Coordinates of C-alpha atoms and ligand atoms in Angstrom, one line a residue:
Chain A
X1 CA -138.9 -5.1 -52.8
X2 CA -142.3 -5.8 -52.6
X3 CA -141.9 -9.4 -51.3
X4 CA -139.9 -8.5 -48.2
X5 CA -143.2 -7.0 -46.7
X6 CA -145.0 -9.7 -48.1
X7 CA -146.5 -11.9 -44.6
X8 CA -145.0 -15.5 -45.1
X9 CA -146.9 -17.6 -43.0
X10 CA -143.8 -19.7 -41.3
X11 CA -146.1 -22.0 -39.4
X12 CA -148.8 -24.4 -41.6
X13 CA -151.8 -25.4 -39.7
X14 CA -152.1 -29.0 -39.9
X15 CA -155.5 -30.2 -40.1
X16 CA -157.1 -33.0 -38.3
X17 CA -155.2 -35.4 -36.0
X18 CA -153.9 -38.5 -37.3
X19 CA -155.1 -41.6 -35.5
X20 CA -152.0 -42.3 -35.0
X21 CA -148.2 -41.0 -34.5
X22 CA -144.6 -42.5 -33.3
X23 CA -144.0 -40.0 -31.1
X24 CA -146.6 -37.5 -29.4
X25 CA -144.7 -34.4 -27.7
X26 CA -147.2 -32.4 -25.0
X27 CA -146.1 -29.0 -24.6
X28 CA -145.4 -26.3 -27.9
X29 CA -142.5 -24.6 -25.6
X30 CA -138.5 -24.6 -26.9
X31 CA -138.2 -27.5 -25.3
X32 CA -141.2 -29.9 -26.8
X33 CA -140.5 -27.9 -30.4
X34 CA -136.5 -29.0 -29.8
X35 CA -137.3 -32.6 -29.3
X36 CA -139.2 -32.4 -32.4
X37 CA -136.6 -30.8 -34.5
X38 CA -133.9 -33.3 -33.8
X39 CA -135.9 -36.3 -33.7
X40 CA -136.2 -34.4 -37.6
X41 CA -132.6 -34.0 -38.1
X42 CA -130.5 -36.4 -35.9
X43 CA -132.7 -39.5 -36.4
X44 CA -135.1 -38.9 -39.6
X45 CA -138.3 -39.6 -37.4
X46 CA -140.7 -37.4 -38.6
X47 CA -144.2 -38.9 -37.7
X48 CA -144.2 -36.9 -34.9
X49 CA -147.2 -34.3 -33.3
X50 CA -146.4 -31.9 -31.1
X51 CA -149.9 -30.8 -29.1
X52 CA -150.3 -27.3 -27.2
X53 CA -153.3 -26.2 -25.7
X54 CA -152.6 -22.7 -26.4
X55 CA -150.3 -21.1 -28.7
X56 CA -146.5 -22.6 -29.1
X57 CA -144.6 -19.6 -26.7
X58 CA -147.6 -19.5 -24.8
X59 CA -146.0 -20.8 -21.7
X60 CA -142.4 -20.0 -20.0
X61 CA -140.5 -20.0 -23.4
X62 CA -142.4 -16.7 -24.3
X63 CA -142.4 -15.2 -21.0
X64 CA -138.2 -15.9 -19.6
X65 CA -135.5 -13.5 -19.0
X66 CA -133.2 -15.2 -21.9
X67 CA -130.4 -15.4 -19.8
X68 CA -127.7 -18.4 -21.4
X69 CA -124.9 -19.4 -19.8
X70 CA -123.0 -22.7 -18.5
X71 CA -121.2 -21.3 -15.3
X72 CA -123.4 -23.8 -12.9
X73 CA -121.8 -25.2 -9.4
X74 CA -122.0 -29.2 -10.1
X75 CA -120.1 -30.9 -13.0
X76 CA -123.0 -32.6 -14.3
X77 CA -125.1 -29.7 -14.4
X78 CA -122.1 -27.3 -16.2
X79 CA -121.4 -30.1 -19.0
X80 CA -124.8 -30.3 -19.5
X81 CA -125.7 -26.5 -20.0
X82 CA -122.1 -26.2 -21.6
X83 CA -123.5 -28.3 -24.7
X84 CA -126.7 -26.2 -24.7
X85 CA -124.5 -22.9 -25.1
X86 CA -122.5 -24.0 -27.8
X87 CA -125.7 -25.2 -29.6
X88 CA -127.3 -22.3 -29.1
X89 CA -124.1 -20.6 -30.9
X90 CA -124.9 -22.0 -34.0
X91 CA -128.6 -22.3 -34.2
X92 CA -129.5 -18.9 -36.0
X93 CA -127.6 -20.3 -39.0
X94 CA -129.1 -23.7 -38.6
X95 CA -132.5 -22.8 -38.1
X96 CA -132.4 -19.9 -40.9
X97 CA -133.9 -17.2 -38.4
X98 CA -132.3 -14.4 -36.4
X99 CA -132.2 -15.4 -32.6
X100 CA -130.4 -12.2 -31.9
X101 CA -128.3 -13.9 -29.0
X102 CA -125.9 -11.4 -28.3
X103 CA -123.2 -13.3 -25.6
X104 CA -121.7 -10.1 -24.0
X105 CA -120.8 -11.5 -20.6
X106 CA -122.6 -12.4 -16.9
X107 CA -121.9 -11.5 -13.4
X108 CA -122.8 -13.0 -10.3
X109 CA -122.3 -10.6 -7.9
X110 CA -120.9 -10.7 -4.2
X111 CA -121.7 -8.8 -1.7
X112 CA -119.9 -10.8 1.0
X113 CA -116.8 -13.4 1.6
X114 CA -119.1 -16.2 1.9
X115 CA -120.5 -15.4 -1.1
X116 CA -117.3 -15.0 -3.0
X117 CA -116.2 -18.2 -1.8
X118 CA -119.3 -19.6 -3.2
X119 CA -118.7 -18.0 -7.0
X120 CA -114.6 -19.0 -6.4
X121 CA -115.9 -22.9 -6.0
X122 CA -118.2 -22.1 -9.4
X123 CA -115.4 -20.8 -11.4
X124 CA -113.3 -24.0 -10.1
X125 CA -115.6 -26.9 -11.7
X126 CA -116.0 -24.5 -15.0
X127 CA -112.2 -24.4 -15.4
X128 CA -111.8 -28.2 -15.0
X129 CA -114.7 -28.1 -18.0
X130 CA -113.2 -25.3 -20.2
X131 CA -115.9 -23.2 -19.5
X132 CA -114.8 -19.3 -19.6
X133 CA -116.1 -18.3 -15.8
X134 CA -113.1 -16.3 -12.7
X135 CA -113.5 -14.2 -9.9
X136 CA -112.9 -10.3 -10.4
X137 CA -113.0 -7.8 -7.7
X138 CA -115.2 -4.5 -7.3
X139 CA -112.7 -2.8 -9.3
X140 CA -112.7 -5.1 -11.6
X141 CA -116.2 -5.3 -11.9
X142 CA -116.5 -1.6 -12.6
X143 CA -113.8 -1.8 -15.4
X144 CA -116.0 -4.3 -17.1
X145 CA -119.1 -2.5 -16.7
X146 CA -118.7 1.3 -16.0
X147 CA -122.5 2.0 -15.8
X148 CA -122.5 0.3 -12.4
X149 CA -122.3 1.5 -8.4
X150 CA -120.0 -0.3 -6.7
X151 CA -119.8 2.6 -3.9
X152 CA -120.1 1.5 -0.4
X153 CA -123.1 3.5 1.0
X154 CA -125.5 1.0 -0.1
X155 CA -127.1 -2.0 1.9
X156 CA -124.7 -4.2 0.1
X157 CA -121.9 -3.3 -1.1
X158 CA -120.1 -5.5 -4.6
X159 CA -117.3 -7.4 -3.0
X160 CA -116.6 -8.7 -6.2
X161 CA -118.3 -11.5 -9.1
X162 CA -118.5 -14.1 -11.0
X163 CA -117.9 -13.3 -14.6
X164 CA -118.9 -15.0 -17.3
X165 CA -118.0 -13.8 -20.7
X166 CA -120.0 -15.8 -22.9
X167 CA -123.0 -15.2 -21.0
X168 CA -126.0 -13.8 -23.1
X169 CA -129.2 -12.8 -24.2
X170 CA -131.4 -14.1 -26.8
X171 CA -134.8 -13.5 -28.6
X172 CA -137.2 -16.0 -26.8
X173 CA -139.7 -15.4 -29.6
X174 CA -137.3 -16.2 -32.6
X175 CA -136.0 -19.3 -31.2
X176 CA -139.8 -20.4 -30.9
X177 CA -140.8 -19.7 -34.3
X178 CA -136.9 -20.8 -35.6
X179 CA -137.7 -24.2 -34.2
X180 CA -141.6 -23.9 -34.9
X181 CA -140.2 -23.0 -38.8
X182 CA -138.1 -26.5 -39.3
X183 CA -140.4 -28.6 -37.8
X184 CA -142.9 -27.6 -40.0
X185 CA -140.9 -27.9 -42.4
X186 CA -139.9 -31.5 -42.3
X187 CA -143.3 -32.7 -42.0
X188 CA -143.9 -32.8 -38.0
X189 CA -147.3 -31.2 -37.0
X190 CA -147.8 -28.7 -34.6
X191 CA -151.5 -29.0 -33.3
X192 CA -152.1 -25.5 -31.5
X193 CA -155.5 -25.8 -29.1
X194 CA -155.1 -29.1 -28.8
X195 CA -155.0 -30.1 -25.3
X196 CA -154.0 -33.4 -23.7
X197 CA -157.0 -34.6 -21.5
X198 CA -155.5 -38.2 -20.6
X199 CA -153.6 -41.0 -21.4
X200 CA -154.5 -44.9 -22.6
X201 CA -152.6 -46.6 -20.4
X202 CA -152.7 -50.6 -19.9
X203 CA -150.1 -53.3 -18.7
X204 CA -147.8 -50.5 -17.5
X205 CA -147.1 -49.0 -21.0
X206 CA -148.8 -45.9 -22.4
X207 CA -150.5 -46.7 -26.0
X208 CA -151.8 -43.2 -26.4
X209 CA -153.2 -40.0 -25.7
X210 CA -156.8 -38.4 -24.9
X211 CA -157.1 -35.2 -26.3
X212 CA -159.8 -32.0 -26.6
X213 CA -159.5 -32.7 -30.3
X214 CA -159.9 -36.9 -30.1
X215 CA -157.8 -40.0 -29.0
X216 CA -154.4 -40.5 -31.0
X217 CA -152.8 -44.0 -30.3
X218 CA -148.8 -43.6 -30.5
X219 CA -145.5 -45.5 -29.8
X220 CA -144.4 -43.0 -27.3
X221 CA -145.3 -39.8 -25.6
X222 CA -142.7 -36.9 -23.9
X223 CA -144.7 -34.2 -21.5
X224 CA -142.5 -31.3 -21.9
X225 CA -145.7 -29.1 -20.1
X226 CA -142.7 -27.1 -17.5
X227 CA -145.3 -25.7 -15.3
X228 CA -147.9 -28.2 -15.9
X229 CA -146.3 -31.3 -15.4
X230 CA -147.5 -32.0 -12.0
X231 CA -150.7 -32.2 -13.8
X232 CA -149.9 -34.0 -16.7
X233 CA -147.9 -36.8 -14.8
X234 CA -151.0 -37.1 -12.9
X235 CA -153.0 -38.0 -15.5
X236 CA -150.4 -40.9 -16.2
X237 CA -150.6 -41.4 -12.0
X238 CA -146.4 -40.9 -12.4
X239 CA -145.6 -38.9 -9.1
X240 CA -143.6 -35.8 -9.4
X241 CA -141.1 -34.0 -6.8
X242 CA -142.4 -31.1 -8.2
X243 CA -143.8 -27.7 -6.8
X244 CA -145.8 -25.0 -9.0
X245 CA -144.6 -21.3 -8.6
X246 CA -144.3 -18.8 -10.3
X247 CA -141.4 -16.1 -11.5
X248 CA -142.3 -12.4 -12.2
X249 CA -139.9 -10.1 -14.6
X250 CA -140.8 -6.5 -16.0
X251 CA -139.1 -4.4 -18.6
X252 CA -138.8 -0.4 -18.0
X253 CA -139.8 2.2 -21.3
X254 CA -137.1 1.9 -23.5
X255 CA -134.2 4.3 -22.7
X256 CA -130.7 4.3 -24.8
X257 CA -128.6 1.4 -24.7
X258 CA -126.0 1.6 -21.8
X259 CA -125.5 -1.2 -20.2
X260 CA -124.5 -4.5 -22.7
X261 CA -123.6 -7.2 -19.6
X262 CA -126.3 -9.3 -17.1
X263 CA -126.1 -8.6 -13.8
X264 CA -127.1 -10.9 -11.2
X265 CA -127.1 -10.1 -7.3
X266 CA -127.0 -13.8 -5.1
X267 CA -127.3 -11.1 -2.3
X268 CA -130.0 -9.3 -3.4
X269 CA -132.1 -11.8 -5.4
X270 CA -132.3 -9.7 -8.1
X271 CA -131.1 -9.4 -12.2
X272 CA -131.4 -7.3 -14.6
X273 CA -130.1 -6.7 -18.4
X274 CA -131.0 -4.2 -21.1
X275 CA -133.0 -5.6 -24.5
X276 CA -132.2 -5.5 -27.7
X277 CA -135.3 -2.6 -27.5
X278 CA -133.5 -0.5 -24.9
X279 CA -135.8 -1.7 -22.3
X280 CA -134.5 -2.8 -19.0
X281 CA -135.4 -6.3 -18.1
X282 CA -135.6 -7.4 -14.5
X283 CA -136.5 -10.5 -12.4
X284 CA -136.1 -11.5 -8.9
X285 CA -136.8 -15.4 -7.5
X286 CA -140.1 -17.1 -7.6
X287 CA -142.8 -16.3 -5.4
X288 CA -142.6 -18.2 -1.7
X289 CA -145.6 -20.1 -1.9
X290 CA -146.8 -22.7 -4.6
X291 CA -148.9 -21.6 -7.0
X292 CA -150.6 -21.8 -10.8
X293 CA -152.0 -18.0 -10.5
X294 CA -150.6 -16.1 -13.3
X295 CA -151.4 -12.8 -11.4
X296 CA -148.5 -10.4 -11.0
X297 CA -147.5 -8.9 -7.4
X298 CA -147.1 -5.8 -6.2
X299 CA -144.7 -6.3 -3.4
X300 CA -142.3 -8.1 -6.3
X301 CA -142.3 -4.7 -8.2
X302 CA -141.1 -2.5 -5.0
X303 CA -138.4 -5.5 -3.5
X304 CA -136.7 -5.1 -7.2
X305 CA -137.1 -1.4 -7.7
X306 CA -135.2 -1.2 -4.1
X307 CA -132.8 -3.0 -5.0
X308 CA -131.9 -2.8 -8.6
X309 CA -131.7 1.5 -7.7
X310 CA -128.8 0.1 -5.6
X311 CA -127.2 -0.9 -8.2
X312 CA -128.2 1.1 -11.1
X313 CA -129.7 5.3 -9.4
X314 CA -129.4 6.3 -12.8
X315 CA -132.7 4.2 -13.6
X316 CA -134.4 6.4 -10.9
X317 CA -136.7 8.2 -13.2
X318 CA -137.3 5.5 -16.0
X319 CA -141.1 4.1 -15.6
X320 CA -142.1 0.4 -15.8
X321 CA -144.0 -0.5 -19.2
X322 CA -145.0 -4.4 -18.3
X323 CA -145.3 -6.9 -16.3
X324 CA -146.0 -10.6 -16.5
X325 CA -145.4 -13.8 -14.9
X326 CA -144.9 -17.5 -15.6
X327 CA -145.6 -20.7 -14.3
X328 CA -142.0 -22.8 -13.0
X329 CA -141.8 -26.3 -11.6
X330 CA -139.6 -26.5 -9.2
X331 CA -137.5 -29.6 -8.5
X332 CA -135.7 -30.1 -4.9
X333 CA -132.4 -29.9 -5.4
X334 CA -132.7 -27.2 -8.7
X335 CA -131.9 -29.6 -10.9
X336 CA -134.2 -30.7 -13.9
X337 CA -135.7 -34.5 -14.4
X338 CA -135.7 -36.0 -17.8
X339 CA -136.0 -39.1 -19.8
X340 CA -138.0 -42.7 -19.0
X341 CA -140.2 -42.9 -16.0
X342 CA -142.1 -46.2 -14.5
X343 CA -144.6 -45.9 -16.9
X344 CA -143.1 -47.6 -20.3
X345 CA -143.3 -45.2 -22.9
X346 CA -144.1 -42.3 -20.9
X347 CA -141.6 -39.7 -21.2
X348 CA -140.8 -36.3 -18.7
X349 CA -138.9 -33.4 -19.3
X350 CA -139.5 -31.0 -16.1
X351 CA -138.1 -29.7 -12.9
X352 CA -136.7 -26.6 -15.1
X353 CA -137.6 -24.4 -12.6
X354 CA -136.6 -20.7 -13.6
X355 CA -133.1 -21.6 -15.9
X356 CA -134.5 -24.2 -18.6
X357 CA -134.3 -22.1 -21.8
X358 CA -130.8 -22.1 -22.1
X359 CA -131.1 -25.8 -22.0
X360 CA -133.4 -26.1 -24.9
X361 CA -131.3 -27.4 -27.6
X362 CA -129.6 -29.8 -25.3
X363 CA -132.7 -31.0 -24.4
X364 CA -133.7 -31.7 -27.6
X365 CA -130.5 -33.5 -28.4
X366 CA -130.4 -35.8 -26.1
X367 CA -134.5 -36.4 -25.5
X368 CA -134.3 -37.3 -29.3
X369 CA -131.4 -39.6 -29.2
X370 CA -133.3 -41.5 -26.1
X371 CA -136.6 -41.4 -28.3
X372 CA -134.8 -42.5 -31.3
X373 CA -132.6 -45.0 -29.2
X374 CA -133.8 -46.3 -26.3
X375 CA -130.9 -45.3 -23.7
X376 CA -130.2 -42.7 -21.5
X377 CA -127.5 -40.4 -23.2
X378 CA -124.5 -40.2 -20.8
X379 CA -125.0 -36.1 -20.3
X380 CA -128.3 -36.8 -19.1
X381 CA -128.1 -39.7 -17.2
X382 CA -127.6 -37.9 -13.7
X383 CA -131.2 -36.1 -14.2
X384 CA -133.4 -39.3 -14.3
X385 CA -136.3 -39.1 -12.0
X386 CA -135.7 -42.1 -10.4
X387 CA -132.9 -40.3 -8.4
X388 CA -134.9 -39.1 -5.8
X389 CA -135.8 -42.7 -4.6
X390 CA -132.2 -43.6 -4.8
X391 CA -130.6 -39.9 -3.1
X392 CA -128.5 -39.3 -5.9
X393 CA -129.7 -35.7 -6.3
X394 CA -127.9 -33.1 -8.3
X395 CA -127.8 -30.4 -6.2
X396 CA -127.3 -26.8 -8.0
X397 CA -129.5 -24.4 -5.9
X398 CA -126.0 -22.3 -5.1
X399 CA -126.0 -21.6 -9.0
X400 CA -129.7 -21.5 -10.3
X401 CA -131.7 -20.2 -7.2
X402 CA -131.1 -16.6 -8.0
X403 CA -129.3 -16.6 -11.2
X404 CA -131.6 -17.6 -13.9
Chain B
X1 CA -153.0 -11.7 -1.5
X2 CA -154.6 -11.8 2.3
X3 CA -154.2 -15.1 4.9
X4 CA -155.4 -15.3 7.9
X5 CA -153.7 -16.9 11.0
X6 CA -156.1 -18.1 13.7
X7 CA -154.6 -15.7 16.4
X8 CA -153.5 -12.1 14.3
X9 CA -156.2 -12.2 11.5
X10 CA -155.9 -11.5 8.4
X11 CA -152.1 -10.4 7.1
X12 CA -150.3 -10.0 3.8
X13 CA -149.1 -12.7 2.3
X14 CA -145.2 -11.4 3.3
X15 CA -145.7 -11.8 7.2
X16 CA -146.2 -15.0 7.0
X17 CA -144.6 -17.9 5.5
X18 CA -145.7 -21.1 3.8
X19 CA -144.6 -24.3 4.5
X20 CA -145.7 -26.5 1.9
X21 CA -148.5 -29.2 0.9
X22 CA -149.5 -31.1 4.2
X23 CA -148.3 -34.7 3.7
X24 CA -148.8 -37.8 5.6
X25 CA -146.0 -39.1 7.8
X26 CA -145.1 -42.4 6.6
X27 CA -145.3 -45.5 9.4
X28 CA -142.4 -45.6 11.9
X29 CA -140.3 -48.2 10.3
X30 CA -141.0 -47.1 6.4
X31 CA -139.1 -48.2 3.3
X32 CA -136.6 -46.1 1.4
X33 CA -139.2 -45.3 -1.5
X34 CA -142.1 -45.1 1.3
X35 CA -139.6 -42.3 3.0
X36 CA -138.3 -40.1 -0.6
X37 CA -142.2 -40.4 -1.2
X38 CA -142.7 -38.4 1.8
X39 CA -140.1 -36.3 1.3
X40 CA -139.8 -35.3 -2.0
X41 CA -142.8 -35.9 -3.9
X42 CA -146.1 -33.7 -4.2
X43 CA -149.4 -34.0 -5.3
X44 CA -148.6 -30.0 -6.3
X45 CA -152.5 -29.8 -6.9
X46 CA -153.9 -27.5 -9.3
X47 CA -157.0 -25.9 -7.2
X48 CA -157.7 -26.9 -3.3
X49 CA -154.8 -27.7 -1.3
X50 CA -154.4 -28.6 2.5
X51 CA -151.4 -26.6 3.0
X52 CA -149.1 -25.7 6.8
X53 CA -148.7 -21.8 7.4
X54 CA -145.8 -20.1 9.8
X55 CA -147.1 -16.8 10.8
X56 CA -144.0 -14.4 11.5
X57 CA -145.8 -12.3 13.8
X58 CA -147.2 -14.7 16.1
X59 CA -144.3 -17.6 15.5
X60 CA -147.5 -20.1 15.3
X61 CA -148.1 -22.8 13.2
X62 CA -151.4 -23.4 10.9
X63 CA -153.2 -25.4 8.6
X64 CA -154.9 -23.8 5.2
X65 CA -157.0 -24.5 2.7
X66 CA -156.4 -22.6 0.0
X67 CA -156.9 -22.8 -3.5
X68 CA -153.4 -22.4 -6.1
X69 CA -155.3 -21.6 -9.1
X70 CA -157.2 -18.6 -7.5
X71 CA -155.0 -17.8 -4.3
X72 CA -158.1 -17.5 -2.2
X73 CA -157.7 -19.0 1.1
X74 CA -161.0 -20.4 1.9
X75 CA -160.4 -21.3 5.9
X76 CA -157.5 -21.6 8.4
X77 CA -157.1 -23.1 11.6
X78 CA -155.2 -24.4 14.3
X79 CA -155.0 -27.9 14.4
X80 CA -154.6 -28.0 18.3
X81 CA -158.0 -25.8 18.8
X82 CA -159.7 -27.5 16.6
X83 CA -161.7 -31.4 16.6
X84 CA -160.1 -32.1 12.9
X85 CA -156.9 -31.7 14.6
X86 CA -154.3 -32.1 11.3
X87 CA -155.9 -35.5 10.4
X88 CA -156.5 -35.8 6.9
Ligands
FAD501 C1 -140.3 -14.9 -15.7 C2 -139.4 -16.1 -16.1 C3 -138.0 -15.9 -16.4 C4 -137.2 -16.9 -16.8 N1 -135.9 -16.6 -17.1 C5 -135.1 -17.6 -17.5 C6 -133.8 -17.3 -18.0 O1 -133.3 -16.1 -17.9 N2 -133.0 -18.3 -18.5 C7 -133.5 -19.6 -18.6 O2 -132.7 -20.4 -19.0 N3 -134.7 -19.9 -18.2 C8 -135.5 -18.9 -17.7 N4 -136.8 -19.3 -17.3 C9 -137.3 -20.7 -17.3 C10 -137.7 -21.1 -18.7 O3 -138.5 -20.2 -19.3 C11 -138.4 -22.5 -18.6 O4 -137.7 -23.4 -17.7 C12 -138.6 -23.1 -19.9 O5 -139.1 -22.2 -20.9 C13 -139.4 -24.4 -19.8 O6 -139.5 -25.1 -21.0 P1 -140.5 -24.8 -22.2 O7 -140.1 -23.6 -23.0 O8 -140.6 -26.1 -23.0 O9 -141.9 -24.6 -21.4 P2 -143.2 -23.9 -21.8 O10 -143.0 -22.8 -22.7 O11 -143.9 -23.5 -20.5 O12 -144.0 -25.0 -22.5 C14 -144.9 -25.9 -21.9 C15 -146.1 -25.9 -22.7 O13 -147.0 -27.0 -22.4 C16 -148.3 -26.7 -22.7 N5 -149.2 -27.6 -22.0 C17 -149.3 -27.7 -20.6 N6 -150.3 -28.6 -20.3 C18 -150.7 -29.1 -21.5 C19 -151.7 -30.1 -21.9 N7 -152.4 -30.8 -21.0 N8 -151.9 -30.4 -23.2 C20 -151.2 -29.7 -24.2 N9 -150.3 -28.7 -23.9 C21 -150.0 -28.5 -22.6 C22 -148.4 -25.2 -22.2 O14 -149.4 -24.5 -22.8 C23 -147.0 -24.7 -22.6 O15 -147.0 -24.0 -23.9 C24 -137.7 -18.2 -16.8 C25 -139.1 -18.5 -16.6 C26 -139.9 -17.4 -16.2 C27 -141.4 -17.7 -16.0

């Protein structure tokens, strides 16, 4: 008995750096930690350091809305995320850690034809990919999810929604410390308050990495820094289409569970879901300016009060217990950018914007194979960087503006 | 978080609407990587930034300086009232 409250330490600290390491991976989100654990796994390279200036979780991962789904606009984008679901539907037995995703469905309402046309185009490329996604109407809607107001004496009224069954929710922490737990384990180190400074870069390769800790040399190097790679990439002088903003949520005190779905108004701009804890979680879209300022705003908390009330009075009385923020790099057509840049051996993983934890484990796949490799994987070939000097963009703001 | 535009004063953040990062136009007759430069690509700078400003209220354009890690915007001005014009 006595063991089950013993504290296990899941995560070893490693001691000093190495002087040198096949692979260096900026960034201790799910997506740098993923990377790590299948370049484990898939390809048996273990020589690996992962370096976080703060704590691993410290950035978005710790901080999202856990929505996963796959029900994006543009073929290339719903394969993609389609993968990343299905992974992430077999990674609490994998990693040996509870992730708690519970997949109990996603709407994307409509409050308008326009709109509806929109979500009808959506669940027309998912069909063609055997992704579970249709159009229901308001009645529909309220069949599915009783809890909700589809009268008409509101600003918007539901016309109808996307709906996405296999949409979920996940613990954000677990699949942190799940990844964090079998990295460790097969002999990768994760060097916490280590922080990249600069890079060693001559004849248009990179040889290593300048860090607050010392200089590591290393074969090659992935910034998966999400919110910082503008100024990561800077460091290496590779130019990013990024901009910096940043995306506020709050959960409500915990009340009894009663509502199991994610809801999502395009109209609106708002979504909300209740936690595993009983507290409602809500977002809206980023902030309309750039920014790195972590600081929460008060006009965010009033627009998505208004507005989730509209679709949800019951909550009138229930009282907000936190808010937070978090940093998002924002790519131009909502799309993310991975794999090789200009710079030989200099790897990105960014433009994730507000939707890039449900793409973790797909990320991790396929960065590891083109680590381990040397080629683009097929799936991610569309998201290279170089496609914004060649206008090939991928454009999915009609799915991932709002919807997280 | 307070910006002031050169003819109302200072306003919340809400009645007014940035545009972005000022960027250089590229020469008349650039290339295609000179032009997705321009387009696409930022410097997305982590503490002062030269940035363009649409003020709802008056339907006037600005420039800013304004720092992203802090939010404080340290001056603003309009580029036609002003020597610096929107030269760089
Ligand atoms: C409020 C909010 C809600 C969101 N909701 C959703 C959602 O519902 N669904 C979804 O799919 N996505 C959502 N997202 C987006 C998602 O969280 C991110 O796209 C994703 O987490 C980014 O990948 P990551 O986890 O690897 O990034 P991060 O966790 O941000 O990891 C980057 C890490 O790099 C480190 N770093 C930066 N610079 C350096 C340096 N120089 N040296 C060393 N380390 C460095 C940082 O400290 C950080 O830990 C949301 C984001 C926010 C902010």
């Amino acid at each position: 008995m006595k063991d089950i409250f013993l504290k296990k330490q899941i995560l070893k600290r490693p001691d000093e750096l190495k002087r040198h390491y096949d692979v260096v991976i900026i960034g201790g989100g799910s997506h740098g930690l993923a990377t790590a654990y299948y370049l484990a796994t898939h390809h048996g390279i273990t020589n690996v350091a992962i370096l976080e200036k703060s704590y691993i979780g410290s950035g978005a991962a710790g901080r999202n809305t856990t929505i996963i789904r796959a029900n994006y606009r543009t073929p290339e984008g719903a394969a993609f995320y389609k993968q990343s679901v299905e992974l992430y539907e077999r990674l609490s037995g994998e990693l040996d850690f509870n992730l708690m995703f519970s997949q109990h469905g996603h709407f994307t309402l409509a409050h308008s034809d326009r709109s509806l046309v929109v979500q009808q185009e959506r669940a027309e490329v998912n069909k063609l990919l055997g992704i579970d996604s249709y159009v229901i109407d308001a009645k529909e809607v309220k069949k599915l999810c009783p809890q909700i107001n589809i009268s008409t004496d509101v600003t918007w009224p539901i016309q109808g929604a996307l709906y996405h069954p296999p949409g979920g929710i996940i613990r954000h922490d677990a699949v942190v410390w799940g990844f964090a737990k079998q990295v460790t384990r097969a002999g990768i180190e994760i060097h916490q308050n280590v922080e990249v400074t600069g890079f060693d870069i001559s004849n248009g390769r990179v040889h290593g990495v300048k860090t607050t800790k010392g200089d590591v040399s290393c074969g090659v190097v992935l910034s998966a820094t999400a919110g910082w790679s503008s100024i990561v990439a800077k460091m290496a002088g590779v130019p990013l289409p990024i901009i910096g903003s940043i995306l506020q949520a709050f959960v409500t005190e915990p009340v009894k569970p009663f509502l199991d779905k994610i809801i999502v108004s395009a109209q609106m701009h708002i979504y909300c879901s209740q936690t595993d804890r009983g507290e409602f979680l809500i977002g809206a879209e980023v902030e309309p300016y750039p920014t790195y300022s972590n600081k929460g705003t008060f006009p965010f908390v009033e627009y998505a009060c208004r507005h989730v009330l509209e679709l949800f009075p019951q909550l009138h009385a229930t009282k907000i217990l936190r808010h937070w923020t978090g940093l998002c790099d924002m790519s131009p057509d909502y799309s993310p950018i991975m794999g090789l840049t200009e710079l030989d051996g200099f790897l990105v993983d960014c433009g994730w914007g507000t939707y890039g934890f449900k793409a973790a484990p797909i990320v991790g796949v396929t960065l590891a194979e083109l680590i381990a490799k040397g080629k683009t994987p097929a799936l991610i070939e569309p998201f290279k960087l170089d496609r914004f000097y060649t206008d090939t963009l991928v454009s999915e703001a009609a799915a991932a503006a709002v919807s997280h | 978080m307070l910006v002031t535009c050169p003819n109302c004063g200072p306003r919340e953040v809400q009645e007014l609407r940035c545009a972005g990062e000022s960027t250089t136009r590229p020469k008349t007759t650039p290339t295609q990587r000179e032009l997705n430069e321009y387009i696409y690509f930022r410097a997305n700078e982590a503490g002062l930034q030269r940035e363009w400003w649409f003020c709802r209220a008056c339907e006037d354009w600005f420039l800013a300086e304004r720092n992203t890690v802090t939010n404080e915007v340290s001056r603003t001005w309009h580029p036609a009232r002003s020597p610096e014009g929107s030269a760089r």
